[in-house]
Amino acid sequence: DKNLEITIIGKNFDTTNNSIYSSLGNITGIASDGNTIRVKASDFPNYKDITPKDGKKIGYSFPVTLYVLAGTRATVTPGTFTLEF
């Protein structure tokens, strides 16, 4: 689902200028309340390249690894979530 919301929980995120670097592409300029970042799966630039054209569930999944850059501070440990189609 392209509207699937992904929530990243942490500390000391920038309130206006966070970036996510991931295996699905990068997203920049993301706002936060300082502890939570929310994005949609479809916000990732390469999401459209991996989704079924007809939107039907086809029974595969794969992990997506990401790092968050909070202003100028990067996370040390990557996060991972799984997309299922």
mmCIF file with all atom_site columns, C-alpha atoms in Angstrom:
data_model
loop_
_atom_site.group_PDB
_atom_site.id
_atom_site.type_symbol
_atom_site.label_atom_id
_atom_site.label_alt_id
_atom_site.label_comp_id
_atom_site.label_asym_id
_atom_site.label_entity_id
_atom_site.label_seq_id
_atom_site.pdbx_PDB_ins_code
_atom_site.Cartn_x
_atom_site.Cartn_y
_atom_site.Cartn_z
_atom_site.occupancy
_atom_site.B_iso_or_equiv
_atom_site.pdbx_formal_charge
_atom_site.auth_seq_id
_atom_site.auth_comp_id
_atom_site.auth_asym_id
_atom_site.auth_atom_id
_atom_site.pdbx_PDB_model_num
ATOM 1  C CA . ASP A 1 1  ? 0.000  0.000   0.000   1.00 0.00 ? 1  ASP A CA 1
ATOM 2  C CA . LYS A 1 2  ? 1.591  3.260   -1.114  1.00 0.00 ? 2  LYS A CA 1
ATOM 3  C CA . ASN A 1 3  ? -0.084 5.065   1.806   1.00 0.00 ? 3  ASN A CA 1
ATOM 4  C CA . LEU A 1 4  ? 1.527  2.767   4.372   1.00 0.00 ? 4  LEU A CA 1
ATOM 5  C CA . GLU A 1 5  ? 2.916  5.032   7.085   1.00 0.00 ? 5  GLU A CA 1
ATOM 6  C CA . ILE A 1 6  ? 6.369  4.286   8.423   1.00 0.00 ? 6  ILE A CA 1
ATOM 7  C CA . THR A 1 7  ? 7.103  5.676   11.890  1.00 0.00 ? 7  THR A CA 1
ATOM 8  C CA . ILE A 1 8  ? 10.682 6.131   13.056  1.00 0.00 ? 8  ILE A CA 1
ATOM 9  C CA . ILE A 1 9  ? 11.079 6.671   16.792  1.00 0.00 ? 9  ILE A CA 1
ATOM 10 C CA . GLY A 1 10 ? 14.250 8.136   18.252  1.00 0.00 ? 10 GLY A CA 1
ATOM 11 C CA . LYS A 1 11 ? 15.660 11.171  20.051  1.00 0.00 ? 11 LYS A CA 1
ATOM 12 C CA . ASN A 1 12 ? 16.940 14.583  19.045  1.00 0.00 ? 12 ASN A CA 1
ATOM 13 C CA . PHE A 1 13 ? 15.582 14.625  15.508  1.00 0.00 ? 13 PHE A CA 1
ATOM 14 C CA . ASP A 1 14 ? 15.689 18.046  13.883  1.00 0.00 ? 14 ASP A CA 1
ATOM 15 C CA . THR A 1 15 ? 12.283 19.746  13.828  1.00 0.00 ? 15 THR A CA 1
ATOM 16 C CA . THR A 1 16 ? 12.496 20.718  10.142  1.00 0.00 ? 16 THR A CA 1
ATOM 17 C CA . ASN A 1 17 ? 15.460 19.176  8.337   1.00 0.00 ? 17 ASN A CA 1
ATOM 18 C CA . ASN A 1 18 ? 15.802 15.401  8.668   1.00 0.00 ? 18 ASN A CA 1
ATOM 19 C CA . SER A 1 19 ? 16.928 13.110  5.874   1.00 0.00 ? 19 SER A CA 1
ATOM 20 C CA . ILE A 1 20 ? 16.435 9.383   5.400   1.00 0.00 ? 20 ILE A CA 1
ATOM 21 C CA . TYR A 1 21 ? 18.984 7.427   3.391   1.00 0.00 ? 21 TYR A CA 1
ATOM 22 C CA . SER A 1 22 ? 17.737 3.998   2.422   1.00 0.00 ? 22 SER A CA 1
ATOM 23 C CA . SER A 1 23 ? 17.892 1.160   -0.046  1.00 0.00 ? 23 SER A CA 1
ATOM 24 C CA . LEU A 1 24 ? 14.702 2.628   -1.580  1.00 0.00 ? 24 LEU A CA 1
ATOM 25 C CA . GLY A 1 25 ? 16.260 6.046   -2.156  1.00 0.00 ? 25 GLY A CA 1
ATOM 26 C CA . ASN A 1 26 ? 16.666 9.179   -0.100  1.00 0.00 ? 26 ASN A CA 1
ATOM 27 C CA . ILE A 1 27 ? 14.115 11.599  1.338   1.00 0.00 ? 27 ILE A CA 1
ATOM 28 C CA . THR A 1 28 ? 15.200 15.041  2.562   1.00 0.00 ? 28 THR A CA 1
ATOM 29 C CA . GLY A 1 29 ? 13.610 17.979  4.378   1.00 0.00 ? 29 GLY A CA 1
ATOM 30 C CA . ILE A 1 30 ? 11.436 15.859  6.683   1.00 0.00 ? 30 ILE A CA 1
ATOM 31 C CA . ALA A 1 31 ? 9.843  17.528  9.719   1.00 0.00 ? 31 ALA A CA 1
ATOM 32 C CA . SER A 1 32 ? 9.712  15.920  13.157  1.00 0.00 ? 32 SER A CA 1
ATOM 33 C CA . ASP A 1 33 ? 8.494  16.598  16.684  1.00 0.00 ? 33 ASP A CA 1
ATOM 34 C CA . GLY A 1 34 ? 12.019 15.758  17.874  1.00 0.00 ? 34 GLY A CA 1
ATOM 35 C CA . ASN A 1 35 ? 11.241 12.123  18.714  1.00 0.00 ? 35 ASN A CA 1
ATOM 36 C CA . THR A 1 36 ? 9.171  10.817  15.802  1.00 0.00 ? 36 THR A CA 1
ATOM 37 C CA . ILE A 1 37 ? 9.470  10.942  12.017  1.00 0.00 ? 37 ILE A CA 1
ATOM 38 C CA . ARG A 1 38 ? 6.591  9.761   9.826   1.00 0.00 ? 38 ARG A CA 1
ATOM 39 C CA . VAL A 1 39 ? 6.795  9.089   6.109   1.00 0.00 ? 39 VAL A CA 1
ATOM 40 C CA . LYS A 1 40 ? 4.747  7.103   3.619   1.00 0.00 ? 40 LYS A CA 1
ATOM 41 C CA . ALA A 1 41 ? 6.191  4.174   1.706   1.00 0.00 ? 41 ALA A CA 1
ATOM 42 C CA . SER A 1 42 ? 5.443  6.070   -1.508  1.00 0.00 ? 42 SER A CA 1
ATOM 43 C CA . ASP A 1 43 ? 7.681  8.965   -0.359  1.00 0.00 ? 43 ASP A CA 1
ATOM 44 C CA . PHE A 1 44 ? 10.723 6.818   -1.165  1.00 0.00 ? 44 PHE A CA 1
ATOM 45 C CA . PRO A 1 45 ? 11.831 7.573   -4.744  1.00 0.00 ? 45 PRO A CA 1
ATOM 46 C CA . ASN A 1 46 ? 12.297 3.929   -5.767  1.00 0.00 ? 46 ASN A CA 1
ATOM 47 C CA . TYR A 1 47 ? 9.047  2.651   -4.263  1.00 0.00 ? 47 TYR A CA 1
ATOM 48 C CA . LYS A 1 48 ? 7.251  2.879   -7.607  1.00 0.00 ? 48 LYS A CA 1
ATOM 49 C CA . ASP A 1 49 ? 9.883  0.615   -9.178  1.00 0.00 ? 49 ASP A CA 1
ATOM 50 C CA . ILE A 1 50 ? 9.164  -2.297  -6.828  1.00 0.00 ? 50 ILE A CA 1
ATOM 51 C CA . THR A 1 51 ? 5.394  -2.240  -6.505  1.00 0.00 ? 51 THR A CA 1
ATOM 52 C CA . PRO A 1 52 ? 3.020  -4.435  -8.524  1.00 0.00 ? 52 PRO A CA 1
ATOM 53 C CA . LYS A 1 53 ? 1.440  -2.367  -11.305 1.00 0.00 ? 53 LYS A CA 1
ATOM 54 C CA . ASP A 1 54 ? -2.071 -3.609  -10.538 1.00 0.00 ? 54 ASP A CA 1
ATOM 55 C CA . GLY A 1 55 ? -1.717 -3.176  -6.747  1.00 0.00 ? 55 GLY A CA 1
ATOM 56 C CA . LYS A 1 56 ? -2.481 -6.848  -6.051  1.00 0.00 ? 56 LYS A CA 1
ATOM 57 C CA . LYS A 1 57 ? -0.734 -8.758  -3.301  1.00 0.00 ? 57 LYS A CA 1
ATOM 58 C CA . ILE A 1 58 ? 1.756  -11.127 -4.928  1.00 0.00 ? 58 ILE A CA 1
ATOM 59 C CA . GLY A 1 59 ? 3.358  -12.747 -1.896  1.00 0.00 ? 59 GLY A CA 1
ATOM 60 C CA . TYR A 1 60 ? 6.890  -11.447 -1.615  1.00 0.00 ? 60 TYR A CA 1
ATOM 61 C CA . SER A 1 61 ? 8.680  -9.294  0.917   1.00 0.00 ? 61 SER A CA 1
ATOM 62 C CA . PHE A 1 62 ? 12.101 -7.794  1.462   1.00 0.00 ? 62 PHE A CA 1
ATOM 63 C CA . PRO A 1 63 ? 13.889 -5.746  4.123   1.00 0.00 ? 63 PRO A CA 1
ATOM 64 C CA . VAL A 1 64 ? 14.632 -2.046  3.666   1.00 0.00 ? 64 VAL A CA 1
ATOM 65 C CA . THR A 1 65 ? 17.579 -0.624  5.595   1.00 0.00 ? 65 THR A CA 1
ATOM 66 C CA . LEU A 1 66 ? 17.715 3.066   6.468   1.00 0.00 ? 66 LEU A CA 1
ATOM 67 C CA . TYR A 1 67 ? 19.739 5.701   8.295   1.00 0.00 ? 67 TYR A CA 1
ATOM 68 C CA . VAL A 1 68 ? 18.421 9.033   9.559   1.00 0.00 ? 68 VAL A CA 1
ATOM 69 C CA . LEU A 1 69 ? 20.400 12.249  9.337   1.00 0.00 ? 69 LEU A CA 1
ATOM 70 C CA . ALA A 1 70 ? 18.915 14.622  11.914  1.00 0.00 ? 70 ALA A CA 1
ATOM 71 C CA . GLY A 1 71 ? 20.051 18.042  10.747  1.00 0.00 ? 71 GLY A CA 1
ATOM 72 C CA . THR A 1 72 ? 23.768 17.310  10.705  1.00 0.00 ? 72 THR A CA 1
ATOM 73 C CA . ARG A 1 73 ? 23.694 14.355  13.148  1.00 0.00 ? 73 ARG A CA 1
ATOM 74 C CA . ALA A 1 74 ? 23.510 10.852  11.675  1.00 0.00 ? 74 ALA A CA 1
ATOM 75 C CA . THR A 1 75 ? 22.208 7.765   13.440  1.00 0.00 ? 75 THR A CA 1
ATOM 76 C CA . VAL A 1 76 ? 24.878 5.232   14.243  1.00 0.00 ? 76 VAL A CA 1
ATOM 77 C CA . THR A 1 77 ? 22.712 2.130   13.995  1.00 0.00 ? 77 THR A CA 1
ATOM 78 C CA . PRO A 1 78 ? 20.664 1.482   10.857  1.00 0.00 ? 78 PRO A CA 1
ATOM 79 C CA . GLY A 1 79 ? 16.987 0.682   11.105  1.00 0.00 ? 79 GLY A CA 1
ATOM 80 C CA . THR A 1 80 ? 15.221 -1.968  9.075   1.00 0.00 ? 80 THR A CA 1
ATOM 81 C CA . PHE A 1 81 ? 11.607 -2.543  8.103   1.00 0.00 ? 81 PHE A CA 1
ATOM 82 C CA . THR A 1 82 ? 10.036 -5.127  5.814   1.00 0.00 ? 82 THR A CA 1
ATOM 83 C CA . LEU A 1 83 ? 7.833  -4.342  2.830   1.00 0.00 ? 83 LEU A CA 1
ATOM 84 C CA . GLU A 1 84 ? 5.355  -7.037  1.857   1.00 0.00 ? 84 GLU A CA 1
ATOM 85 C CA . PHE A 1 85 ? 3.610  -7.300  -1.504  1.00 0.00 ? 85 PHE A CA 1
#
